[in-house]
Amino acid sequence: MSADALASFVAKWSLAQPELPLALRFCPASIRPFVSAFACLSNELAHSAFHIVEPEVATTKLNWWAEELAGLSLGKPRHPLTEVLAGFEPIRKIHANQWAAVINGGFYQRQTEPASSLDALLASYLRLLAPLAEIEANLYAKLGAHELTPAASLSRCLHEAGRLDELLARDRLPLPLELLARHQLSRADLLQPSERRSLALREHFAALAAGLEAIDRNGLSPLAAMRLSADQQRSRRAARALDPLAESTRDLDRLPLSSVWTGWRAARRMQASG
């Protein structure tokens, strides 16, 4: 795969993940292509699991990726991103069962029932994100999947809540049922702005902000640390806003100025750890 081809994928996914191009500057040059390729692959899989509306299209896409990732395990990649990853020995050692767990987690997102609690909601996202984090940890010598996993699930929870109207229209609920019960809200109530809906969303975003703040940064890559920092600020703003739903999706294509400092510190921690 040419450098230009990989750059085109980075450009595509930088629109959804603006921390990606900046974080790559803090990665060792020797692994930068593999970090880029894995981040883009993760976004391709997440898009299939969470964003494709038509069930048949999503199923076809996930089945195709299942075949492609099995081929990666056998040393027979076809996709430009898996061709890059095939050049990285630690990724070549990933067992086919680990990739299968990722795909199964993607399918799970297409059929999951409403979650009873925030913990259950985060656990449902982990069906996809935990096996991805285990594989991603192989990109860095000192990366901790233990820290990557909760950071990824809380981030996903934040962004899915921001898509509330869209997901409700698809008969999906990105909020825990116990939150609705506390605020005496039905699904129909969530379709219309109201003070009760705003109170429930502020509570939800405040819980996500607290969860993000509690994560140990020491085991995070520059990319994960920058995403966590940005999402923590977004969730804090949403928890205080008059219109928390609108605030949660504001400036998703921009990063706070502190992101440079966050990425640099994460890179320094990884260098210091060996």
Tab-separated table of C-alpha atoms in Angstrom:
chain	number	residue	atom	x	y	z
A	1	MET	CA	0.000	0.000	0.000
A	2	SER	CA	1.404	3.413	-0.945
A	3	ALA	CA	1.859	6.245	1.517
A	4	ASP	CA	-0.703	8.234	-0.487
A	5	ALA	CA	-3.299	5.476	-0.134
A	6	LEU	CA	-2.843	5.320	3.640
A	7	ALA	CA	-2.976	9.117	3.833
A	8	SER	CA	-6.340	9.061	2.063
A	9	PHE	CA	-7.783	6.827	4.786
A	10	VAL	CA	-6.311	9.058	7.500
A	11	ALA	CA	-7.854	12.099	5.804
A	12	LYS	CA	-11.227	10.352	5.604
A	13	TRP	CA	-11.320	9.376	9.260
A	14	SER	CA	-9.786	12.598	10.544
A	15	LEU	CA	-13.182	14.167	9.876
A	16	ALA	CA	-14.712	11.890	12.496
A	17	GLN	CA	-11.630	11.640	14.684
A	18	PRO	CA	-9.767	14.977	14.488
A	19	GLU	CA	-7.249	13.856	17.095
A	20	LEU	CA	-5.853	11.229	14.696
A	21	PRO	CA	-3.497	13.348	12.538
A	22	LEU	CA	-2.188	15.246	15.558
A	23	ALA	CA	-1.666	12.085	17.602
A	24	LEU	CA	0.342	10.512	14.795
A	25	ARG	CA	2.958	13.242	15.227
A	26	PHE	CA	3.656	11.898	18.700
A	27	CYS	CA	4.053	8.275	17.565
A	28	PRO	CA	7.478	6.818	16.795
A	29	ALA	CA	8.042	7.030	13.053
A	30	SER	CA	8.730	3.302	12.899
A	31	ILE	CA	5.178	2.362	13.928
A	32	ARG	CA	3.274	5.375	12.602
A	33	PRO	CA	1.905	3.574	9.510
A	34	PHE	CA	0.624	0.704	11.657
A	35	VAL	CA	-0.992	3.041	14.204
A	36	SER	CA	-2.624	4.915	11.310
A	37	ALA	CA	-3.862	1.732	9.674
A	38	PHE	CA	-5.240	0.282	12.905
A	39	ALA	CA	-7.043	3.511	13.837
A	40	CYS	CA	-8.641	3.628	10.381
A	41	LEU	CA	-9.545	-0.068	10.535
A	42	SER	CA	-11.171	0.462	13.944
A	43	ASN	CA	-13.225	3.310	12.514
A	44	GLU	CA	-14.286	1.194	9.531
A	45	LEU	CA	-15.483	-1.543	11.877
A	46	ALA	CA	-17.231	0.896	14.217
A	47	HIS	CA	-18.971	2.501	11.249
A	48	SER	CA	-20.311	-0.886	10.175
A	49	ALA	CA	-21.431	-1.706	13.712
A	50	PHE	CA	-22.981	1.611	14.731
A	51	HIS	CA	-23.643	3.877	11.766
A	52	ILE	CA	-24.862	1.919	8.748
A	53	VAL	CA	-28.642	2.200	8.774
A	54	GLU	CA	-29.627	-0.678	6.491
A	55	PRO	CA	-29.283	-4.027	8.348
A	56	GLU	CA	-28.484	-5.970	5.185
A	57	VAL	CA	-25.705	-3.565	4.245
A	58	ALA	CA	-24.200	-3.696	7.727
A	59	THR	CA	-24.350	-7.493	7.773
A	60	THR	CA	-22.664	-7.709	4.384
A	61	LYS	CA	-19.947	-5.284	5.456
A	62	LEU	CA	-19.232	-7.079	8.736
A	63	ASN	CA	-19.156	-10.462	7.009
A	64	TRP	CA	-16.683	-9.078	4.479
A	65	TRP	CA	-14.472	-7.792	7.266
A	66	ALA	CA	-14.711	-11.181	8.995
A	67	GLU	CA	-13.254	-12.811	5.894
A	68	GLU	CA	-10.623	-10.103	5.499
A	69	LEU	CA	-9.422	-10.301	9.110
A	70	ALA	CA	-9.301	-14.084	8.908
A	71	GLY	CA	-7.141	-13.591	5.825
A	72	LEU	CA	-4.880	-11.252	7.776
A	73	SER	CA	-4.319	-13.999	10.342
A	74	LEU	CA	-3.336	-16.335	7.503
A	75	GLY	CA	-1.032	-13.786	5.904
A	76	LYS	CA	-3.379	-13.172	2.974
A	77	PRO	CA	-4.631	-9.565	3.306
A	78	ARG	CA	-6.515	-7.905	0.451
A	79	HIS	CA	-7.668	-4.548	1.847
A	80	PRO	CA	-5.185	-1.631	1.842
A	81	LEU	CA	-5.386	-1.272	5.628
A	82	THR	CA	-4.833	-4.948	6.379
A	83	GLU	CA	-1.962	-4.956	3.890
A	84	VAL	CA	-0.240	-2.342	6.050
A	85	LEU	CA	-0.969	-4.223	9.274
A	86	ALA	CA	0.404	-7.423	7.768
A	87	GLY	CA	3.804	-5.728	7.776
A	88	PHE	CA	3.787	-5.426	11.585
A	89	GLU	CA	4.913	-8.623	13.288
A	90	PRO	CA	2.937	-8.205	16.565
A	91	ILE	CA	-0.306	-7.822	14.582
A	92	ARG	CA	0.526	-10.849	12.425
A	93	LYS	CA	0.618	-12.878	15.646
A	94	ILE	CA	-2.980	-11.996	16.554
A	95	HIS	CA	-5.007	-15.212	16.533
A	96	ALA	CA	-8.015	-15.513	14.248
A	97	ASN	CA	-10.232	-16.004	17.321
A	98	GLN	CA	-9.340	-12.500	18.516
A	99	TRP	CA	-10.447	-10.977	15.219
A	100	ALA	CA	-13.589	-13.117	15.335
A	101	ALA	CA	-14.393	-11.630	18.752
A	102	VAL	CA	-14.204	-8.152	17.214
A	103	ILE	CA	-16.615	-9.092	14.427
A	104	ASN	CA	-18.996	-10.798	16.853
A	105	GLY	CA	-18.934	-7.639	18.941
A	106	GLY	CA	-19.837	-5.647	15.845
A	107	PHE	CA	-22.833	-7.868	15.151
A	108	TYR	CA	-23.871	-7.564	18.794
A	109	GLN	CA	-24.240	-3.793	18.384
A	110	ARG	CA	-26.789	-4.369	15.632
A	111	GLN	CA	-29.116	-6.421	17.812
A	112	THR	CA	-28.626	-5.263	21.384
A	113	GLU	CA	-31.630	-4.505	23.596
A	114	PRO	CA	-31.964	-1.308	25.674
A	115	ALA	CA	-29.569	-1.310	28.621
A	116	SER	CA	-30.981	-1.243	32.130
A	117	SER	CA	-28.108	0.785	33.624
A	118	LEU	CA	-25.095	2.808	32.601
A	119	ASP	CA	-22.839	-0.106	33.492
A	120	ALA	CA	-24.884	-2.382	31.235
A	121	LEU	CA	-24.757	0.170	28.423
A	122	LEU	CA	-20.969	0.452	28.682
A	123	ALA	CA	-20.693	-3.346	28.814
A	124	SER	CA	-22.640	-3.659	25.570
A	125	TYR	CA	-20.169	-1.378	23.785
A	126	LEU	CA	-17.307	-3.382	25.246
A	127	ARG	CA	-18.404	-6.431	23.269
A	128	LEU	CA	-16.757	-4.706	20.295
A	129	LEU	CA	-14.333	-2.315	21.958
A	130	ALA	CA	-12.643	-4.686	24.426
A	131	PRO	CA	-11.279	-7.124	21.826
A	132	LEU	CA	-10.205	-4.157	19.699
A	133	ALA	CA	-8.353	-2.689	22.672
A	134	GLU	CA	-6.601	-6.014	23.321
A	135	ILE	CA	-5.353	-6.042	19.739
A	136	GLU	CA	-4.431	-2.339	19.757
A	137	ALA	CA	-2.256	-2.887	22.819
A	138	ASN	CA	0.075	-4.881	20.566
A	139	LEU	CA	0.969	-1.721	18.663
A	140	TYR	CA	2.895	-0.296	21.613
A	141	ALA	CA	5.293	-2.013	23.979
A	142	LYS	CA	3.798	-0.383	27.079
A	143	LEU	CA	0.191	0.225	26.112
A	144	GLY	CA	-2.448	-0.904	28.606
A	145	ALA	CA	-5.628	-2.515	27.287
A	146	HIS	CA	-6.966	-2.156	30.835
A	147	GLU	CA	-7.010	1.636	30.411
A	148	LEU	CA	-7.924	1.638	26.723
A	149	THR	CA	-11.101	-0.361	27.283
A	150	PRO	CA	-13.032	1.950	29.651
A	151	ALA	CA	-11.799	5.017	27.792
A	152	ALA	CA	-13.172	3.654	24.515
A	153	SER	CA	-16.523	2.591	25.966
A	154	LEU	CA	-17.139	5.923	27.719
A	155	SER	CA	-16.208	7.792	24.552
A	156	ARG	CA	-18.604	5.656	22.520
A	157	CYS	CA	-21.343	6.244	25.098
A	158	LEU	CA	-20.861	10.004	24.792
A	159	HIS	CA	-21.019	10.039	21.013
A	160	GLU	CA	-23.980	7.650	20.823
A	161	ALA	CA	-25.945	9.840	23.263
A	162	GLY	CA	-25.259	12.787	20.969
A	163	ARG	CA	-27.045	10.861	18.203
A	164	LEU	CA	-30.171	10.456	20.349
A	165	ASP	CA	-32.703	11.671	17.789
A	166	GLU	CA	-31.188	9.624	14.970
A	167	LEU	CA	-31.030	6.440	17.034
A	168	LEU	CA	-34.546	6.805	18.402
A	169	ALA	CA	-35.765	6.997	14.809
A	170	ARG	CA	-34.028	3.637	14.262
A	171	ASP	CA	-35.681	2.182	17.392
A	172	ARG	CA	-32.438	2.225	19.356
A	173	LEU	CA	-31.916	3.756	22.786
A	174	PRO	CA	-28.442	5.082	23.690
A	175	LEU	CA	-29.484	5.907	27.271
A	176	PRO	CA	-29.986	3.530	30.229
A	177	LEU	CA	-33.559	2.675	31.174
A	178	GLU	CA	-32.968	3.502	34.837
A	179	LEU	CA	-32.127	7.080	33.814
A	180	LEU	CA	-35.456	7.392	32.016
A	181	ALA	CA	-37.264	5.926	35.017
A	182	ARG	CA	-35.676	8.411	37.441
A	183	HIS	CA	-36.819	11.314	35.294
A	184	GLN	CA	-40.177	9.785	34.367
A	185	LEU	CA	-39.425	9.815	30.657
A	186	SER	CA	-40.712	7.532	27.939
A	187	ARG	CA	-39.079	7.026	24.577
A	188	ALA	CA	-41.724	9.303	23.082
A	189	ASP	CA	-40.780	11.990	25.622
A	190	LEU	CA	-37.173	11.836	24.430
A	191	LEU	CA	-38.210	12.871	20.931
A	192	GLN	CA	-39.124	16.357	22.095
A	193	PRO	CA	-36.958	18.897	23.950
A	194	SER	CA	-38.113	19.429	27.513
A	195	GLU	CA	-36.666	20.333	30.881
A	196	ARG	CA	-37.028	16.733	32.084
A	197	ARG	CA	-35.131	15.476	29.050
A	198	SER	CA	-32.423	18.082	29.619
A	199	LEU	CA	-32.108	17.117	33.286
A	200	ALA	CA	-31.727	13.454	32.372
A	201	LEU	CA	-29.113	14.215	29.724
A	202	ARG	CA	-27.151	16.474	32.068
A	203	GLU	CA	-27.050	13.659	34.604
A	204	HIS	CA	-25.928	11.205	31.929
A	205	PHE	CA	-23.159	13.440	30.609
A	206	ALA	CA	-21.992	14.246	34.146
A	207	ALA	CA	-21.649	10.521	34.858
A	208	LEU	CA	-19.619	10.066	31.676
A	209	ALA	CA	-17.375	13.009	32.570
A	210	ALA	CA	-16.727	11.504	36.006
A	211	GLY	CA	-15.919	8.137	34.454
A	212	LEU	CA	-13.504	9.675	31.967
A	213	GLU	CA	-11.781	11.668	34.683
A	214	ALA	CA	-11.215	8.526	36.764
A	215	ILE	CA	-9.266	6.683	34.051
A	216	ASP	CA	-5.533	6.265	34.619
A	217	ARG	CA	-3.752	8.053	31.766
A	218	ASN	CA	-0.485	6.160	32.249
A	219	GLY	CA	-1.482	3.269	30.012
A	220	LEU	CA	-2.923	5.345	27.182
A	221	SER	CA	-1.425	5.996	23.773
A	222	PRO	CA	-1.251	9.604	22.517
A	223	LEU	CA	-4.331	8.976	20.371
A	224	ALA	CA	-6.382	7.497	23.221
A	225	ALA	CA	-5.222	10.166	25.682
A	226	MET	CA	-6.175	12.986	23.329
A	227	ARG	CA	-9.570	11.439	22.613
A	228	LEU	CA	-10.210	10.986	26.327
A	229	SER	CA	-9.234	14.579	27.110
A	230	ALA	CA	-11.421	16.008	24.343
A	231	ASP	CA	-14.406	13.847	25.282
A	232	GLN	CA	-14.025	14.702	28.946
A	233	GLN	CA	-14.297	18.396	28.103
A	234	ARG	CA	-17.273	17.749	25.794
A	235	SER	CA	-19.134	15.758	28.429
A	236	ARG	CA	-18.434	18.398	31.106
A	237	ARG	CA	-19.783	21.159	28.854
A	238	ALA	CA	-22.868	19.113	28.011
A	239	ALA	CA	-23.513	18.391	31.704
A	240	ARG	CA	-23.727	22.145	32.360
A	241	ALA	CA	-25.498	23.292	29.204
A	242	LEU	CA	-29.059	24.505	28.830
A	243	ASP	CA	-29.293	22.271	25.772
A	244	PRO	CA	-27.030	19.321	26.659
A	245	LEU	CA	-27.799	17.379	23.487
A	246	ALA	CA	-26.731	20.199	21.191
A	247	GLU	CA	-23.677	20.949	23.321
A	248	SER	CA	-22.504	17.326	23.227
A	249	THR	CA	-22.185	17.463	19.432
A	250	ARG	CA	-20.756	20.960	19.130
A	251	ASP	CA	-17.275	21.266	17.628
A	252	LEU	CA	-16.782	17.522	17.170
A	253	ASP	CA	-14.452	18.337	14.298
A	254	ARG	CA	-12.238	20.499	16.512
A	255	LEU	CA	-9.904	19.748	19.385
A	256	PRO	CA	-9.248	21.821	22.506
A	257	LEU	CA	-5.889	23.592	22.568
A	258	SER	CA	-4.821	21.379	25.446
A	259	SER	CA	-4.748	18.385	23.077
A	260	VAL	CA	-1.187	19.133	22.001
A	261	TRP	CA	-0.015	19.067	25.612
A	262	THR	CA	-2.049	15.916	26.289
A	263	GLY	CA	-0.553	14.065	23.322
A	264	TRP	CA	2.985	15.153	24.176
A	265	ARG	CA	2.657	13.997	27.789
A	266	ALA	CA	1.267	10.609	26.718
A	267	ALA	CA	4.174	10.144	24.331
A	268	ARG	CA	6.659	11.099	27.045
A	269	ARG	CA	5.096	8.637	29.504
A	270	MET	CA	5.389	5.824	26.989
A	271	GLN	CA	9.035	6.672	26.271
A	272	ALA	CA	9.814	6.796	29.997
A	273	SER	CA	8.218	3.392	30.575
A	274	GLY	CA	10.628	1.775	28.200
